Amino acid sequence: MNSFARSVLRQLAPVLTVAAGWTVCAAEPEPPIVTPGTNGSPPSDAIVLFDGKDLSAWRTVEGGPAKWKVEDGAMVMNGGNIMTREEFGDIQLHIEWAAPTKIEGQGQGRGNSGVYFQGRYEIQVLDSYQNKTYPNGQAGAFYGHNAPLVNASRKPGEWQTYDIIFRAPKPGPDGKVIPGSLTVFHNGVLIQDHIPVKGDATAAAQFSGVVPKGPLLLQDHSNPVRYRNVWVRKLN
Ligand code: MG
């Protein structure tokens, strides 16, 4: 290469570098912008299911208006299971809950409720603060399937958070189920680490069968558990 060619290459180098970089960038779509919330409040692309005001996103299993009470910005268990009007496949869920401040009952009878994905797969809600029960039935358990890794419970009456990633099981081409998964953080602590969801509905589930979409359901287990700040982000 003569000196003239080297000089031309040197001058073109920045242009060629930018062009090469642009080609690499152009091959991948730019991630969408999401404005995050603060202190658990919903990000900009969330579907808000309860903002402390009304139960318009919820219904009874029979299809009527949800009968739970709204008190002090929380919805309080009352009069049967409730489920979302909208149905979901894979989602990220944020939900806050509190067991009754006044301790009544023990084991499964203390602050029992539950979050059912697709009305089928329950992450247990229970007052598990100094309250023994079987491990795969305590707070944060994939009920009847998998105990939480640790017990990260707060005291009864205190607000607690679940942040959950649910991937729905799917029908496979050979008739077998392609497992989904559940990953759960309880008060910010990892308690379920991408465990398989094989399509077996939890005991006492409202529905069964592997489906692409289903409602989020909150259980009435006769204990006045409260919920607030409920939102999801669709992942598919
Ligand atoms: Mg339950």
Short mmCIF file of C-alpha atoms and ligand atoms in Angstrom, two decimals:
data_model
loop_
_atom_site.label_atom_id
_atom_site.label_comp_id
_atom_site.label_asym_id
_atom_site.label_seq_id
_atom_site.Cartn_x
_atom_site.Cartn_y
_atom_site.Cartn_z
CA MET A 1 0.00 0.00 0.00
CA ASN A 2 1.45 3.34 -0.97
CA SER A 3 1.42 6.43 1.17
CA PHE A 4 -1.53 7.96 -0.69
CA ALA A 5 -3.69 4.87 -0.10
CA ARG A 6 -2.73 4.83 3.59
CA SER A 7 -3.66 8.51 3.87
CA VAL A 8 -7.08 7.92 2.27
CA LEU A 9 -7.75 4.97 4.58
CA ARG A 10 -6.78 7.03 7.63
CA GLN A 11 -9.24 9.75 6.61
CA LEU A 12 -12.00 7.25 5.95
CA ALA A 13 -11.41 5.29 9.16
CA PRO A 14 -13.91 7.23 11.32
CA VAL A 15 -16.59 6.93 8.63
CA LEU A 16 -16.00 3.19 8.21
CA THR A 17 -16.07 2.69 11.98
CA VAL A 18 -19.37 4.55 12.33
CA ALA A 19 -20.82 2.62 9.38
CA ALA A 20 -19.77 -0.71 10.89
CA GLY A 21 -21.19 0.26 14.28
CA TRP A 22 -24.44 1.41 12.72
CA THR A 23 -24.74 -1.95 10.93
CA VAL A 24 -24.34 -3.84 14.23
CA CYS A 25 -26.87 -1.60 15.98
CA ALA A 26 -29.36 -1.84 13.14
CA ALA A 27 -29.42 -5.65 13.39
CA GLU A 28 -31.04 -5.49 16.85
CA PRO A 29 -34.23 -3.54 17.61
CA GLU A 30 -33.88 -0.89 20.26
CA PRO A 31 -35.62 -1.89 23.53
CA PRO A 32 -38.78 0.11 24.19
CA ILE A 33 -38.59 2.83 26.81
CA VAL A 34 -40.44 2.15 30.07
CA THR A 35 -40.64 4.76 32.77
CA PRO A 36 -40.22 2.95 36.08
CA GLY A 37 -42.41 3.56 39.11
CA THR A 38 -41.19 4.43 42.58
CA ASN A 39 -41.63 2.37 45.75
CA GLY A 40 -43.55 -0.35 43.94
CA SER A 41 -45.81 1.99 41.97
CA PRO A 42 -46.56 0.77 38.44
CA PRO A 43 -44.18 1.37 35.54
CA SER A 44 -45.53 3.13 32.46
CA ASP A 45 -46.38 -0.07 30.55
CA ALA A 46 -48.23 -1.79 33.43
CA ILE A 47 -51.89 -2.75 33.51
CA VAL A 48 -53.16 -1.50 36.87
CA LEU A 49 -55.56 -4.00 38.44
CA PHE A 50 -56.14 -2.16 41.71
CA ASP A 51 -55.06 1.40 42.51
CA GLY A 52 -56.80 1.71 45.87
CA LYS A 53 -60.04 3.12 44.50
CA ASP A 54 -62.35 0.54 42.92
CA LEU A 55 -62.78 -3.08 41.86
CA SER A 56 -63.68 -2.42 38.22
CA ALA A 57 -60.93 -4.77 36.96
CA TRP A 58 -62.36 -7.66 39.02
CA ARG A 59 -65.44 -9.85 39.01
CA THR A 60 -66.92 -12.80 40.82
CA VAL A 61 -66.31 -16.25 39.40
CA GLU A 62 -69.95 -16.21 38.25
CA GLY A 63 -69.35 -12.96 36.35
CA GLY A 64 -70.97 -10.35 38.62
CA PRO A 65 -69.33 -7.35 40.27
CA ALA A 66 -66.64 -8.28 42.81
CA LYS A 67 -68.01 -8.11 46.36
CA TRP A 68 -64.80 -7.40 48.28
CA LYS A 69 -64.71 -4.22 50.32
CA VAL A 70 -62.50 -1.23 49.53
CA GLU A 71 -61.18 0.33 52.76
CA ASP A 72 -58.32 2.77 53.26
CA GLY A 73 -56.93 2.16 49.77
CA ALA A 74 -57.00 -1.62 50.13
CA MET A 75 -59.37 -4.31 48.94
CA VAL A 76 -60.43 -6.65 51.72
CA MET A 77 -61.47 -10.25 51.28
CA ASN A 78 -65.23 -10.55 51.49
CA GLY A 79 -67.74 -12.85 49.86
CA GLY A 80 -65.96 -15.31 47.58
CA ASN A 81 -63.01 -15.57 45.22
CA ILE A 82 -62.49 -12.70 42.81
CA MET A 83 -60.76 -12.77 39.45
CA THR A 84 -59.66 -10.29 36.84
CA ARG A 85 -61.95 -9.51 33.94
CA GLU A 86 -58.92 -9.59 31.65
CA GLU A 87 -57.10 -12.87 31.03
CA PHE A 88 -53.32 -13.20 30.86
CA GLY A 89 -50.59 -15.49 29.57
CA ASP A 90 -47.04 -14.73 30.73
CA ILE A 91 -46.91 -11.82 33.19
CA GLN A 92 -44.85 -9.94 35.72
CA LEU A 93 -47.04 -9.30 38.77
CA HIS A 94 -46.63 -6.87 41.65
CA ILE A 95 -49.06 -7.30 44.52
CA GLU A 96 -49.05 -6.14 48.14
CA TRP A 97 -50.91 -7.94 50.90
CA ALA A 98 -51.39 -7.90 54.64
CA ALA A 99 -52.64 -10.61 56.97
CA PRO A 100 -55.04 -9.51 59.73
CA THR A 101 -53.33 -7.64 62.58
CA LYS A 102 -55.34 -9.56 65.14
CA ILE A 103 -53.97 -13.08 65.24
CA GLU A 104 -56.71 -15.66 64.99
CA GLY A 105 -56.37 -19.35 64.22
CA GLN A 106 -53.19 -21.21 63.44
CA GLY A 107 -51.46 -23.07 60.62
CA GLN A 108 -53.54 -22.83 57.44
CA GLY A 109 -56.27 -20.97 59.34
CA ARG A 110 -54.22 -17.79 59.90
CA GLY A 111 -54.34 -15.12 57.21
CA ASN A 112 -54.92 -17.59 54.40
CA SER A 113 -55.60 -16.35 50.88
CA GLY A 114 -53.78 -16.93 47.62
CA VAL A 115 -52.80 -15.58 44.23
CA TYR A 116 -53.84 -17.98 41.47
CA PHE A 117 -52.26 -17.52 38.05
CA GLN A 118 -54.76 -18.38 35.32
CA GLY A 119 -57.10 -19.36 38.19
CA ARG A 120 -55.01 -22.56 38.40
CA TYR A 121 -51.59 -22.16 40.01
CA GLU A 122 -51.54 -20.76 43.56
CA ILE A 123 -48.77 -18.85 45.22
CA GLN A 124 -49.87 -19.11 48.82
CA VAL A 125 -50.74 -16.08 50.92
CA LEU A 126 -50.58 -16.95 54.62
CA ASP A 127 -49.52 -15.35 57.89
CA SER A 128 -46.32 -17.40 58.19
CA TYR A 129 -44.75 -15.18 60.84
CA GLN A 130 -44.05 -17.55 63.75
CA ASN A 131 -46.84 -19.80 62.47
CA LYS A 132 -45.86 -23.32 61.52
CA THR A 133 -47.56 -25.29 58.81
CA TYR A 134 -46.43 -27.75 56.14
CA PRO A 135 -43.61 -26.16 54.07
CA ASN A 136 -45.32 -26.36 50.70
CA GLY A 137 -48.34 -24.60 52.18
CA GLN A 138 -46.66 -21.62 53.87
CA ALA A 139 -46.46 -18.06 52.54
CA GLY A 140 -44.83 -17.96 49.12
CA ALA A 141 -45.20 -21.67 48.49
CA PHE A 142 -46.32 -22.86 45.08
CA TYR A 143 -49.11 -24.52 47.01
CA GLY A 144 -48.80 -28.28 47.25
CA HIS A 145 -45.88 -28.27 44.81
CA ASN A 146 -42.88 -26.34 46.12
CA ALA A 147 -41.93 -24.75 49.45
CA PRO A 148 -40.31 -21.30 49.40
CA LEU A 149 -36.49 -21.20 49.66
CA VAL A 150 -36.74 -19.08 52.84
CA ASN A 151 -39.43 -17.60 55.04
CA ALA A 152 -39.26 -13.83 54.42
CA SER A 153 -42.53 -13.03 56.22
CA ARG A 154 -43.27 -9.78 57.98
CA LYS A 155 -45.45 -9.55 61.09
CA PRO A 156 -49.23 -9.85 60.81
CA GLY A 157 -50.80 -6.54 59.82
CA GLU A 158 -47.66 -5.29 58.04
CA TRP A 159 -47.74 -4.80 54.28
CA GLN A 160 -45.80 -7.40 52.31
CA THR A 161 -44.93 -7.61 48.62
CA TYR A 162 -44.86 -10.34 46.05
CA ASP A 163 -43.09 -9.71 42.76
CA ILE A 164 -43.69 -12.70 40.53
CA ILE A 165 -42.76 -13.76 37.02
CA PHE A 166 -45.20 -16.32 35.66
CA ARG A 167 -44.60 -18.21 32.45
CA ALA A 168 -47.60 -20.28 31.45
CA PRO A 169 -47.23 -23.95 30.54
CA LYS A 170 -48.10 -24.67 26.91
CA PRO A 171 -49.39 -27.64 24.96
CA GLY A 172 -46.52 -29.31 23.09
CA PRO A 173 -46.67 -30.79 19.59
CA ASP A 174 -46.68 -34.38 20.91
CA GLY A 175 -49.53 -33.80 23.35
CA LYS A 176 -47.17 -33.36 26.29
CA VAL A 177 -47.09 -30.13 28.25
CA ILE A 178 -44.17 -27.75 27.80
CA PRO A 179 -43.64 -26.56 31.39
CA GLY A 180 -43.93 -22.91 32.32
CA SER A 181 -42.26 -21.41 35.37
CA LEU A 182 -42.70 -19.29 38.49
CA THR A 183 -40.11 -16.96 39.99
CA VAL A 184 -41.15 -15.21 43.19
CA PHE A 185 -39.66 -12.45 45.34
CA HIS A 186 -41.25 -12.02 48.79
CA ASN A 187 -40.48 -8.61 50.30
CA GLY A 188 -37.60 -8.39 47.80
CA VAL A 189 -36.17 -11.80 48.73
CA LEU A 190 -35.97 -14.59 46.12
CA ILE A 191 -38.14 -17.47 47.37
CA GLN A 192 -39.03 -19.38 44.18
CA ASP A 193 -36.24 -19.65 41.62
CA HIS A 194 -37.69 -20.37 38.19
CA ILE A 195 -39.51 -23.51 39.30
CA PRO A 196 -41.42 -25.54 36.71
CA VAL A 197 -45.17 -25.23 36.26
CA LYS A 198 -46.17 -28.47 34.60
CA GLY A 199 -49.87 -27.80 34.14
CA ASP A 200 -51.18 -29.53 37.29
CA ALA A 201 -53.65 -27.13 38.86
CA THR A 202 -53.28 -26.46 42.58
CA ALA A 203 -55.69 -28.26 44.90
CA ALA A 204 -58.95 -26.28 45.19
CA ALA A 205 -58.12 -24.30 42.04
CA GLN A 206 -61.02 -22.68 40.24
CA PHE A 207 -60.03 -24.05 36.84
CA SER A 208 -57.89 -26.79 35.31
CA GLY A 209 -56.31 -27.54 31.96
CA VAL A 210 -53.44 -25.93 30.08
CA VAL A 211 -54.57 -22.71 28.41
CA PRO A 212 -52.80 -19.80 26.70
CA LYS A 213 -54.57 -17.21 28.85
CA GLY A 214 -56.51 -17.16 32.10
CA PRO A 215 -57.57 -14.76 34.86
CA LEU A 216 -55.58 -13.78 37.91
CA LEU A 217 -57.62 -14.94 40.91
CA LEU A 218 -57.50 -13.97 44.58
CA GLN A 219 -58.71 -16.55 47.06
CA ASP A 220 -61.34 -16.09 49.72
CA HIS A 221 -60.25 -18.49 52.46
CA SER A 222 -62.48 -16.89 55.11
CA ASN A 223 -59.68 -14.73 56.57
CA PRO A 224 -59.87 -10.91 56.05
CA VAL A 225 -56.61 -10.52 54.09
CA ARG A 226 -56.05 -7.11 52.45
CA TYR A 227 -54.50 -6.32 49.07
CA ARG A 228 -53.29 -3.10 47.47
CA ASN A 229 -51.17 -1.79 44.57
CA VAL A 230 -51.80 -4.63 42.11
CA TRP A 231 -50.37 -4.39 38.60
CA VAL A 232 -49.11 -6.65 35.85
CA ARG A 233 -46.92 -6.31 32.79
CA LYS A 234 -47.62 -8.61 29.87
CA LEU A 235 -44.57 -10.64 28.83
CA ASN A 236 -45.99 -12.17 25.64
MG MG B 1 -54.46 -20.18 50.07
#
